[in-house]
Short mmCIF file of C-alpha atoms in Angstrom, two decimals:
data_model
loop_
_atom_site.label_atom_id
_atom_site.label_comp_id
_atom_site.label_asym_id
_atom_site.label_seq_id
_atom_site.Cartn_x
_atom_site.Cartn_y
_atom_site.Cartn_z
CA UNK U 1 -12.62 15.91 5.51
CA UNK U 2 -15.25 17.89 6.75
CA UNK U 3 -15.80 18.73 9.93
CA UNK U 4 -18.05 21.86 10.05
CA UNK U 5 -21.54 19.56 10.73
CA UNK U 6 -19.73 18.52 14.19
CA UNK U 7 -22.42 18.53 17.08
CA UNK U 8 -20.39 19.13 19.87
CA UNK U 9 -20.31 22.38 21.66
CA UNK U 10 -17.14 23.79 20.18
CA UNK U 11 -13.87 22.18 18.37
CA UNK U 12 -12.29 20.69 21.40
CA UNK U 13 -9.24 18.32 21.20
CA UNK U 14 -11.48 14.98 21.42
CA UNK U 15 -13.48 15.81 18.68
CA UNK U 16 -10.94 16.83 16.40
CA UNK U 17 -9.02 13.88 16.78
CA UNK U 18 -12.45 11.60 16.72
CA UNK U 19 -13.36 12.96 13.51
CA UNK U 20 -9.61 13.69 12.07
CA UNK U 21 -8.34 10.21 13.00
CA UNK U 22 -9.80 6.70 12.01
CA UNK U 23 -8.18 2.85 12.98
CA UNK U 24 -8.51 2.39 9.25
CA UNK U 25 -5.30 4.93 8.80
CA UNK U 26 -2.72 3.43 11.59
CA UNK U 27 -1.87 0.33 9.03
CA UNK U 28 1.50 1.81 8.26
CA UNK U 29 2.44 1.54 12.31
CA UNK U 30 2.12 -1.95 11.75
CA UNK U 31 4.50 -2.10 9.68
CA UNK U 32 7.19 -0.26 12.16
CA UNK U 33 6.01 -2.88 14.93
CA UNK U 34 7.22 -5.57 11.95
CA UNK U 35 10.53 -4.23 12.13
CA UNK U 36 10.62 -3.91 15.35
CA UNK U 37 9.54 -7.51 16.50
CA UNK U 38 11.44 -8.99 13.49
CA UNK U 39 15.17 -7.34 14.14
CA UNK U 40 15.24 -5.99 17.68
CA UNK U 41 13.21 -8.74 19.60
CA UNK U 42 13.84 -12.54 19.82
CA UNK U 43 10.09 -13.24 18.48
CA UNK U 44 10.80 -14.39 15.16
CA UNK U 45 14.95 -15.96 16.33
CA UNK U 46 14.58 -17.32 19.61
CA UNK U 47 18.32 -19.21 19.29
CA UNK U 48 20.16 -16.86 17.51
CA UNK U 49 23.11 -15.15 19.09
CA UNK U 50 23.43 -11.12 19.16
CA UNK U 51 21.25 -8.10 18.05
CA UNK U 52 18.46 -9.46 15.07
CA UNK U 53 20.01 -7.16 12.79
CA UNK U 54 23.22 -8.65 12.39
CA UNK U 55 22.39 -12.46 13.31
CA UNK U 56 22.46 -14.02 10.02
CA UNK U 57 22.47 -13.86 6.17
CA UNK U 58 18.35 -13.16 5.68
CA UNK U 59 18.85 -9.99 7.33
CA UNK U 60 21.08 -8.61 4.61
CA UNK U 61 19.08 -10.09 1.60
CA UNK U 62 16.12 -8.57 3.29
CA UNK U 63 17.35 -5.37 3.30
CA UNK U 64 19.18 -5.14 0.32
CA UNK U 65 15.65 -6.10 -1.98
CA UNK U 66 13.62 -3.51 0.76
CA UNK U 67 16.25 -1.01 -0.60
CA UNK U 68 15.39 -2.04 -4.48
CA UNK U 69 11.96 -2.50 -3.84
CA UNK U 70 11.49 0.82 -2.04
CA UNK U 71 13.23 3.06 -4.79
CA UNK U 72 11.92 0.80 -7.76
CA UNK U 73 8.14 1.09 -6.34
CA UNK U 74 8.48 4.61 -5.81
CA UNK U 75 9.66 5.56 -9.13
CA UNK U 76 7.78 3.11 -11.08
CA UNK U 77 4.13 4.41 -9.29
CA UNK U 78 5.44 8.08 -9.43
CA UNK U 79 4.68 7.06 -13.05
CA UNK U 80 1.31 6.48 -13.27
CA UNK U 81 -1.59 8.21 -12.31
CA UNK U 82 -1.99 7.92 -8.41
CA UNK U 83 -4.79 5.38 -7.99
CA UNK U 84 -5.37 2.60 -5.48
CA UNK U 85 -2.95 -0.24 -6.11
CA UNK U 86 -5.09 -2.99 -4.27
CA UNK U 87 -3.37 -6.41 -5.84
CA UNK U 88 0.17 -5.34 -5.18
CA UNK U 89 -1.18 -4.37 -1.67
CA UNK U 90 -2.43 -7.70 -1.55
CA UNK U 91 0.69 -9.43 -2.67
CA UNK U 92 2.74 -7.20 -0.66
CA UNK U 93 1.07 -8.28 2.78
CA UNK U 94 1.08 -11.91 2.32
CA UNK U 95 4.82 -11.94 1.05
CA UNK U 96 5.67 -10.18 4.04
CA UNK U 97 3.65 -12.98 6.13
CA UNK U 98 5.22 -15.66 4.40
CA UNK U 99 8.72 -14.33 4.31
CA UNK U 100 8.21 -13.98 8.06
CA UNK U 101 7.39 -17.62 8.56
CA UNK U 102 10.40 -18.39 6.83
CA UNK U 103 12.75 -16.20 8.93
CA UNK U 104 12.00 -18.66 11.86
CA UNK U 105 13.53 -20.90 10.06
CA UNK U 106 17.06 -20.38 10.42
CA UNK U 107 16.47 -20.95 14.02
CA UNK U 108 16.41 -24.64 13.67
CA UNK U 109 19.59 -24.77 12.90
CA UNK U 110 19.31 -26.52 9.17
CA UNK U 111 17.82 -24.62 6.92
CA UNK U 112 18.24 -24.70 2.84
CA UNK U 113 19.86 -21.84 1.30
CA UNK U 114 16.95 -21.28 -0.86
CA UNK U 115 14.57 -21.09 1.88
CA UNK U 116 17.05 -18.66 3.64
CA UNK U 117 16.73 -16.29 0.71
CA UNK U 118 13.41 -16.60 -0.09
CA UNK U 119 12.81 -15.33 3.11
CA UNK U 120 14.61 -12.28 2.89
CA UNK U 121 13.27 -11.92 -0.41
CA UNK U 122 9.53 -11.88 0.51
CA UNK U 123 10.06 -9.70 3.45
CA UNK U 124 12.14 -7.07 1.76
CA UNK U 125 9.32 -6.78 -1.22
CA UNK U 126 6.44 -7.45 0.76
CA UNK U 127 7.34 -4.49 3.23
CA UNK U 128 9.01 -1.96 0.87
CA UNK U 129 6.19 -2.10 -0.98
CA UNK U 130 3.59 -1.53 1.36
CA UNK U 131 5.65 1.23 3.06
CA UNK U 132 5.66 2.95 -0.32
CA UNK U 133 1.70 2.14 -1.15
CA UNK U 134 0.74 4.00 2.70
CA UNK U 135 2.47 7.16 1.80
CA UNK U 136 0.72 6.98 -1.32
CA UNK U 137 -2.37 6.35 0.45
CA UNK U 138 -1.37 8.94 3.48
CA UNK U 139 -0.72 12.07 1.38
CA UNK U 140 -4.49 11.85 -0.09
CA UNK U 141 -5.95 12.45 3.39
CA UNK U 142 -6.77 16.54 4.61
CA UNK U 143 -3.69 17.99 6.56
CA UNK U 144 -5.59 17.79 9.62
CA UNK U 145 -6.23 13.99 9.38
CA UNK U 146 -2.18 13.00 8.13
CA UNK U 147 -0.96 15.13 11.02
CA UNK U 148 -3.01 12.86 13.17
CA UNK U 149 -2.88 9.86 11.74
CA UNK U 150 0.78 9.54 11.12
CA UNK U 151 1.95 10.22 14.32
CA UNK U 152 -0.39 8.15 16.39
CA UNK U 153 -0.07 5.32 13.74
CA UNK U 154 3.37 5.32 16.10
CA UNK U 155 1.79 4.04 19.15
CA UNK U 156 0.90 0.48 17.35
CA UNK U 157 4.92 0.11 16.99
CA UNK U 158 4.88 1.18 20.53
CA UNK U 159 2.34 -1.38 21.69
CA UNK U 160 4.34 -4.06 19.67
CA UNK U 161 7.57 -2.97 21.68
CA UNK U 162 5.22 -3.85 25.10
CA UNK U 163 3.97 -7.42 23.60
CA UNK U 164 6.55 -9.11 21.30
CA UNK U 165 9.27 -9.99 23.71
CA UNK U 166 6.43 -11.69 25.47
CA UNK U 167 6.01 -14.19 22.40
CA UNK U 168 8.70 -16.14 21.59
CA UNK U 169 8.63 -19.49 19.41
CA UNK U 170 5.61 -20.18 17.71
CA UNK U 171 3.59 -17.69 18.98
CA UNK U 172 6.27 -14.92 18.34
CA UNK U 173 6.68 -15.79 14.74
CA UNK U 174 2.71 -16.28 14.62
CA UNK U 175 2.29 -12.62 15.98
CA UNK U 176 4.94 -10.81 13.54
CA UNK U 177 3.56 -12.18 10.67
CA UNK U 178 0.04 -11.24 11.22
CA UNK U 179 1.36 -7.51 10.99
CA UNK U 180 1.89 -7.20 7.51
CA UNK U 181 -1.29 -9.28 6.77
CA UNK U 182 -3.13 -6.10 9.26
CA UNK U 183 -1.21 -3.26 7.51
CA UNK U 184 -2.62 -4.79 4.57
CA UNK U 185 -6.38 -5.29 5.57
CA UNK U 186 -5.95 -1.36 6.68
CA UNK U 187 -4.65 -0.51 3.25
CA UNK U 188 -7.60 -1.92 1.65
CA UNK U 189 -9.93 -0.34 3.86
CA UNK U 190 -8.41 2.94 3.58
CA UNK U 191 -8.89 2.55 -0.17
CA UNK U 192 -12.47 2.10 0.17
CA UNK U 193 -12.52 5.21 2.34
CA UNK U 194 -14.75 8.15 0.64
CA UNK U 195 -12.31 11.07 2.59
CA UNK U 196 -9.23 9.88 0.16
CA UNK U 197 -9.66 11.36 -2.86
CA UNK U 198 -7.96 9.94 -6.08
CA UNK U 199 -7.93 11.47 -9.13
CA UNK U 200 -10.57 13.60 -10.46
CA UNK U 201 -12.08 13.98 -7.27
CA UNK U 202 -13.51 16.95 -6.18
CA UNK U 203 -12.02 20.03 -3.60
CA UNK U 204 -13.38 19.54 0.09
CA UNK U 205 -14.27 21.94 2.52
CA UNK U 206 -13.89 25.11 0.56
CA UNK U 207 -9.90 24.80 1.03
CA UNK U 208 -9.25 26.14 -2.46
CA UNK U 209 -10.79 26.62 -5.49
CA UNK U 210 -11.33 24.51 -8.18
CA UNK U 211 -8.67 26.09 -10.21
CA UNK U 212 -5.87 25.98 -7.58
CA UNK U 213 -6.97 22.21 -7.17
CA UNK U 214 -6.20 21.70 -10.60
CA UNK U 215 -3.11 23.71 -10.65
CA UNK U 216 -1.98 21.42 -7.61
CA UNK U 217 -2.55 18.28 -10.12
CA UNK U 218 -0.39 19.89 -12.65
CA UNK U 219 2.23 20.65 -10.29
CA UNK U 220 2.54 17.20 -9.04
CA UNK U 221 2.63 15.64 -12.55
CA UNK U 222 5.35 17.96 -13.62
CA UNK U 223 7.50 17.13 -10.37
CA UNK U 224 6.35 13.34 -10.86
CA UNK U 225 8.26 14.15 -14.00
CA UNK U 226 11.56 14.91 -11.71
CA UNK U 227 13.13 11.93 -9.93
CA UNK U 228 14.74 13.25 -7.37
CA UNK U 229 13.74 17.08 -6.29
CA UNK U 230 16.33 18.91 -4.78
CA UNK U 231 14.27 18.78 -1.16
CA UNK U 232 13.90 15.35 -1.28
CA UNK U 233 17.48 14.74 -2.27
CA UNK U 234 18.36 16.96 0.56
CA UNK U 235 16.35 15.14 3.23
CA UNK U 236 17.41 11.36 1.87
CA UNK U 237 20.86 12.58 2.27
CA UNK U 238 20.36 13.60 5.88
CA UNK U 239 18.24 10.48 6.32
CA UNK U 240 20.80 8.18 4.80
CA UNK U 241 23.77 9.62 6.96
CA UNK U 242 22.06 9.54 10.32
CA UNK U 243 20.94 5.74 10.00
CA UNK U 244 24.66 5.50 8.79
CA UNK U 245 26.11 6.58 12.05
CA UNK U 246 23.20 5.02 14.13
CA UNK U 247 23.62 1.52 12.37
CA UNK U 248 27.09 1.71 13.10
CA UNK U 249 26.96 2.13 16.84
CA UNK U 250 23.82 -0.31 17.25
CA UNK U 251 26.20 -3.11 15.67
CA UNK U 252 29.16 -1.62 17.96
CA UNK U 253 27.29 -2.07 20.89
CA UNK U 254 25.72 -5.73 20.43
CA UNK U 255 24.43 -7.26 23.74
CA UNK U 256 25.62 -3.50 25.28
CA UNK U 257 22.01 -3.61 25.94
CA UNK U 258 21.34 -7.08 27.95
CA UNK U 259 21.52 -4.96 31.41
CA UNK U 260 18.17 -3.17 31.01
CA UNK U 261 16.01 -5.37 29.85
CA UNK U 262 13.29 -4.41 32.66
CA UNK U 263 10.62 -7.97 33.14
CA UNK U 264 11.75 -8.84 29.49
CA UNK U 265 10.88 -5.90 28.13
CA UNK U 266 14.21 -3.04 26.39
CA UNK U 267 13.99 0.27 28.52
CA UNK U 268 15.84 1.98 26.29
CA UNK U 269 13.60 1.32 22.89
CA UNK U 270 10.62 2.13 25.54
CA UNK U 271 11.72 5.28 26.80
CA UNK U 272 12.93 6.45 23.53
CA UNK U 273 9.85 5.38 21.45
CA UNK U 274 7.47 7.11 24.13
CA UNK U 275 9.62 10.50 23.82
CA UNK U 276 9.89 10.36 20.04
CA UNK U 277 5.98 9.99 19.76
CA UNK U 278 5.32 12.63 22.41
CA UNK U 279 7.82 15.24 21.00
CA UNK U 280 6.60 14.86 17.25
CA UNK U 281 2.86 15.22 19.00
CA UNK U 282 4.21 18.56 20.63
CA UNK U 283 5.85 19.53 17.18
CA UNK U 284 3.11 19.34 15.03
CA UNK U 285 0.51 20.46 17.39
CA UNK U 286 2.13 23.65 18.77
CA UNK U 287 5.33 24.83 16.15
CA UNK U 288 3.59 27.30 13.96
CA UNK U 289 5.22 25.80 10.60
CA UNK U 290 6.32 22.20 11.30
CA UNK U 291 9.38 22.11 9.09
CA UNK U 292 12.21 19.13 8.33
CA UNK U 293 15.18 21.72 8.62
CA UNK U 294 13.74 23.01 12.03
CA UNK U 295 13.32 19.06 13.31
CA UNK U 296 16.70 18.09 12.38
CA UNK U 297 18.03 20.34 14.57
CA UNK U 298 16.37 18.43 17.57
CA UNK U 299 17.63 15.14 15.85
CA UNK U 300 20.93 15.79 14.88
CA UNK U 301 22.49 16.49 18.90
CA UNK U 302 21.04 13.00 19.71
CA UNK U 303 22.91 11.55 17.16
CA UNK U 304 25.99 13.23 17.74
CA UNK U 305 25.53 11.96 21.34
CA UNK U 306 24.95 8.46 20.84
CA UNK U 307 28.29 8.32 18.77
CA UNK U 308 30.07 10.37 21.71
CA UNK U 309 28.72 8.42 24.29
CA UNK U 310 29.83 4.83 22.63
CA UNK U 311 33.68 4.15 23.92
CA UNK U 312 32.30 4.53 27.69
CA UNK U 313 31.54 1.49 28.67
CA UNK U 314 30.16 2.72 31.94
CA UNK U 315 26.42 1.15 32.05
CA UNK U 316 24.32 4.39 32.25
CA UNK U 317 26.52 5.99 29.34
CA UNK U 318 25.26 2.68 27.36
CA UNK U 319 22.03 3.52 28.65
CA UNK U 320 21.62 6.76 27.84
CA UNK U 321 23.34 6.42 24.26
CA UNK U 322 20.51 3.38 23.33
CA UNK U 323 18.00 5.74 24.44
CA UNK U 324 19.22 8.39 22.24
CA UNK U 325 19.37 6.27 19.10
CA UNK U 326 15.88 4.86 19.62
CA UNK U 327 14.35 8.52 20.54
CA UNK U 328 16.13 9.61 17.10
CA UNK U 329 14.61 6.38 15.15
CA UNK U 330 10.87 6.92 16.50
CA UNK U 331 11.24 10.83 15.47
CA UNK U 332 12.92 10.49 11.98
CA UNK U 333 10.63 7.51 10.99
CA UNK U 334 7.23 9.84 11.80
CA UNK U 335 8.79 13.01 10.48
CA UNK U 336 10.13 11.78 6.87
CA UNK U 337 6.49 10.02 6.34
CA UNK U 338 4.67 13.45 7.37
CA UNK U 339 6.76 15.82 5.58
CA UNK U 340 7.17 14.10 2.22
CA UNK U 341 3.13 13.26 2.34
CA UNK U 342 2.46 16.81 3.25
CA UNK U 343 4.71 17.82 0.40
CA UNK U 344 2.72 15.34 -1.73
CA UNK U 345 -0.99 16.80 -0.61
CA UNK U 346 0.71 20.33 -1.53
CA UNK U 347 1.23 18.91 -5.62
CA UNK U 348 5.26 19.54 -4.65
CA UNK U 349 5.86 16.23 -5.41
CA UNK U 350 4.85 12.79 -6.26
CA UNK U 351 3.60 10.59 -3.34
CA UNK U 352 4.74 7.52 -4.02
CA UNK U 353 8.29 8.67 -5.32
CA UNK U 354 8.95 10.82 -2.49
CA UNK U 355 8.19 8.21 0.28
CA UNK U 356 10.25 5.49 -1.94
CA UNK U 357 13.43 7.80 -2.42
CA UNK U 358 13.60 9.01 0.92
CA UNK U 359 12.46 6.01 2.97
CA UNK U 360 14.74 3.83 0.34
CA UNK U 361 17.90 6.09 1.28
CA UNK U 362 16.67 5.58 5.22
CA UNK U 363 17.18 1.46 4.90
CA UNK U 364 19.99 1.93 2.58
CA UNK U 365 21.34 3.88 5.52
CA UNK U 366 20.87 1.10 8.16
CA UNK U 367 22.21 -1.47 5.99
CA UNK U 368 25.52 0.15 5.10
CA UNK U 369 26.06 1.19 8.63
CA UNK U 370 25.27 -1.92 9.91
CA UNK U 371 27.51 -3.85 7.56
CA UNK U 372 30.15 -0.84 8.14
CA UNK U 373 29.76 -1.86 12.17
CA UNK U 374 30.02 -4.87 11.47
CA UNK U 375 33.18 -5.01 9.52
CA UNK U 376 34.52 -2.41 12.44
CA UNK U 377 34.62 -4.71 15.47
CA UNK U 378 38.02 -6.47 15.12
CA UNK U 379 39.18 -2.82 15.21
CA UNK U 380 37.38 -1.74 18.25
CA UNK U 381 38.40 -4.85 20.44
CA UNK U 382 41.74 -4.54 18.83
CA UNK U 383 43.08 -1.83 21.19
CA UNK U 384 42.06 0.29 23.64
CA UNK U 385 41.62 3.80 21.74
CA UNK U 386 40.05 1.59 18.84
CA UNK U 387 36.59 2.32 19.97
CA UNK U 388 37.60 5.96 20.75
CA UNK U 389 38.58 6.40 17.35
CA UNK U 390 35.97 5.11 15.21
CA UNK U 391 33.25 7.11 17.46
CA UNK U 392 35.59 10.13 16.50
CA UNK U 393 35.22 9.47 12.94
CA UNK U 394 31.54 8.40 13.41
CA UNK U 395 30.62 12.05 14.45
CA UNK U 396 32.58 13.58 12.11
CA UNK U 397 31.42 12.10 9.63
CA UNK U 398 27.94 12.80 10.83
CA UNK U 399 28.56 16.23 10.93
CA UNK U 400 28.55 16.27 6.91
CA UNK U 401 25.06 16.33 7.20
CA UNK U 402 25.14 20.01 8.48
CA UNK U 403 26.38 20.38 4.49
CA UNK U 404 23.07 19.62 3.75
CA UNK U 405 21.51 21.06 5.91
CA UNK U 406 18.41 23.25 4.29
CA UNK U 407 18.83 26.87 4.59
CA UNK U 408 16.46 29.26 5.78
CA UNK U 409 15.20 30.77 2.61
CA UNK U 410 12.46 34.10 1.83
CA UNK U 411 9.17 32.84 2.55
CA UNK U 412 6.40 34.49 0.76
CA UNK U 413 3.07 34.18 0.52
CA UNK U 414 2.35 34.16 4.20
CA UNK U 415 2.24 30.27 5.40
CA UNK U 416 1.96 29.01 2.14
CA UNK U 417 5.47 27.40 2.15
CA UNK U 418 4.88 25.13 5.37
CA UNK U 419 6.26 21.69 4.44
CA UNK U 420 9.16 19.69 3.93
CA UNK U 421 11.50 22.76 2.17
CA UNK U 422 10.72 26.36 1.61
CA UNK U 423 12.39 26.71 -1.84
CA UNK U 424 10.22 23.78 -2.89
CA UNK U 425 6.99 25.17 -1.70
CA UNK U 426 7.73 28.87 -2.65
CA UNK U 427 8.64 27.63 -6.43
CA UNK U 428 5.40 26.11 -6.82
CA UNK U 429 2.70 27.45 -4.29
CA UNK U 430 3.42 31.55 -4.64
CA UNK U 431 1.65 31.60 -7.89
CA UNK U 432 -1.30 29.84 -6.62
CA UNK U 433 -1.88 31.84 -3.53
CA UNK U 434 -0.97 34.92 -5.70
CA UNK U 435 -3.98 34.14 -8.24
CA UNK U 436 -6.33 33.54 -5.19
CA UNK U 437 -5.47 36.75 -3.97
CA UNK U 438 -6.07 38.13 -7.16
CA UNK U 439 -8.97 36.87 -7.84
CA UNK U 440 -10.12 38.17 -4.39
CA UNK U 441 -9.12 41.70 -4.55
CA UNK U 442 -10.48 42.07 -8.45
CA UNK U 443 -13.68 40.75 -7.32
CA UNK U 444 -16.82 42.12 -9.32
CA UNK U 445 -20.11 41.91 -9.49
CA UNK U 446 -21.87 39.52 -7.85
CA UNK U 447 -18.84 38.22 -6.21
CA UNK U 448 -17.52 41.65 -5.41
CA UNK U 449 -20.25 42.18 -3.92
CA UNK U 450 -20.64 39.18 -1.88
CA UNK U 451 -17.05 39.76 -0.64
CA UNK U 452 -18.51 43.44 0.70
CA UNK U 453 -21.52 41.84 2.22
CA UNK U 454 -19.08 39.16 4.28
CA UNK U 455 -16.66 41.85 5.50
CA UNK U 456 -19.41 44.24 7.10
CA UNK U 457 -21.05 41.01 8.48
CA UNK U 458 -17.98 40.01 10.22
CA UNK U 459 -17.20 43.88 11.62
CA UNK U 460 -20.67 44.01 13.15
CA UNK U 461 -20.64 40.08 14.33
CA UNK U 462 -16.57 41.14 16.00
CA UNK U 463 -17.52 44.02 17.28
CA UNK U 464 -21.42 43.04 18.84
CA UNK U 465 -19.68 39.98 20.63
CA UNK U 466 -16.31 41.51 21.77
CA UNK U 467 -13.88 39.35 19.39
CA UNK U 468 -10.55 40.20 19.30
CA UNK U 469 -8.46 41.48 16.32
CA UNK U 470 -7.11 38.08 15.45
CA UNK U 471 -10.44 36.22 16.12
CA UNK U 472 -11.81 38.94 13.70
CA UNK U 473 -9.59 37.42 11.58
CA UNK U 474 -10.03 34.19 11.75
CA UNK U 475 -14.11 34.51 11.64
CA UNK U 476 -13.51 35.83 8.44
CA UNK U 477 -11.46 32.84 7.21
CA UNK U 478 -14.12 30.92 8.48
CA UNK U 479 -17.29 32.92 6.48
CA UNK U 480 -15.72 31.75 3.38
CA UNK U 481 -15.66 27.74 4.20
CA UNK U 482 -11.84 27.75 4.62
CA UNK U 483 -10.65 24.94 7.12
CA UNK U 484 -8.46 24.90 10.37
CA UNK U 485 -5.25 23.76 8.22
CA UNK U 486 -5.92 26.17 5.53
CA UNK U 487 -6.02 29.47 7.87
CA UNK U 488 -3.31 28.40 9.97
CA UNK U 489 -1.13 27.91 6.49
CA UNK U 490 -1.97 31.58 5.53
CA UNK U 491 -1.93 33.12 9.05
CA UNK U 492 1.00 31.36 10.21
CA UNK U 493 0.09 30.06 13.22
CA UNK U 494 0.10 26.53 15.23
CA UNK U 495 -2.43 24.06 15.17
CA UNK U 496 -3.19 24.72 19.04
CA UNK U 497 -3.64 28.44 18.63
CA UNK U 498 -6.06 28.03 15.77
CA UNK U 499 -7.84 25.58 17.51
CA UNK U 500 -8.89 27.73 20.88
CA UNK U 501 -9.01 30.83 18.65
CA UNK U 502 -11.61 29.07 16.67
CA UNK U 503 -13.41 27.68 20.15
CA UNK U 504 -13.01 31.44 21.49
CA UNK U 505 -15.46 32.21 18.30
CA UNK U 506 -17.81 29.43 19.04
CA UNK U 507 -18.77 30.70 22.62
CA UNK U 508 -18.26 34.08 21.91
CA UNK U 509 -21.12 34.23 19.23
CA UNK U 510 -23.28 31.42 21.13
CA UNK U 511 -22.94 29.08 17.78
CA UNK U 512 -21.65 25.29 18.15
CA UNK U 513 -21.03 23.84 14.87
CA UNK U 514 -19.45 25.47 11.54
CA UNK U 515 -22.78 25.02 9.51
CA UNK U 516 -24.66 27.24 12.78
CA UNK U 517 -21.62 29.60 12.14
CA UNK U 518 -22.04 29.79 8.52
CA UNK U 519 -25.86 30.79 8.75
CA UNK U 520 -24.90 34.06 10.54
CA UNK U 521 -24.26 35.28 7.30
CA UNK U 522 -26.66 34.14 5.26
#
């Protein structure tokens, strides 16, 4: 996406948000809201007992089908050239909506087994396929837009958490069934967006030469032939173990959150979700190199703390445990999509396969964790130490995730390793960076003359207008048509830091847009 011709006085926070975010990009948030409305409230199942995720057999069917769908859809689409899958998106959204309506039938107490099976089958297939398709589409956005859109999409789920608990009965079923339809509609609009570049699209905003883009596509194709790249396998294992632990804790605390329903709202979910959104926004804005392994340092203590608080019957211990689970869930949900799509954008992994494998592993952890927690409930209530033993075992089990924790690696090529894993990024991006650097260093003829002129003009402008050393360096990138995401990758700076430097450059040079800046070098 090109932001160079924006008429604003400087690239302030509001103008950047307006340029990078379109409402159509938030469609994945409606899937998250559907999950909340279906399994965390009584909107669809008003007469059931216990938390929605373990209340009836349709959930087990849906959870099983969604795992199979995510793995299968991700791997199948990963074998094909990326292109809009409009028919699949339409079928998936209709299937999820129809399955939601059928899911409401068990509340009548006299539901044929076929309807029960069909509801789980349709919701599992519909939401699983939509999820993978959204991951594939979001990977086609530029980094600036994706880093705004994916965390912002969680606000849709937060809005659902404020509204859906008040809509039981027909209104709750209708509202929840509408969510996948809205997600499918927004996905269709995203497919029509010219900013979402599919195969054959030209590089935009001068982010990389044509050769590096073609190399990235070649790398994407090559990685697509590897069904499970090591970093994707590692992240998948991390989220599986994390959600297994979270699922166990949730199943063992059925009904424990009832005292925290305030004005019809689940207070721990509201607080945890909002906190997770804020933390992810800060992480994207201020972390110099957003990486999954860095973020997991924050997530792991939240899950361990939730498991450790499990045996305590104290009201506030339960409240804290539920809030920590919601906080960790929100961060992991956003982070897995954000980092996998970022890797796909860099040509390090196929988007459909990466999202399908990681999200399928996440859902598998939820399924196994809840089934294990339900099976362990009799043991927990059999003795006074039963729940304590289970909590200790869960904590020890989750400690296995540290064996899978991505180790810090040598980070070469400045910021080129920014993404889900430095070893994968370093393996595939160093060559392209060195080629680009070599081309600049060995420029001859007209190209070399242009480089010399640019450098001289940058030095004159920096001295005349009092630019700092870092501002002078960033000015050089801007003069070559580089975008802010490219600059922060190269210089290993946070989004907020680069934006502040660009704002100061605009102010000191007295320009109001990228084009006015480039005119100074004509």
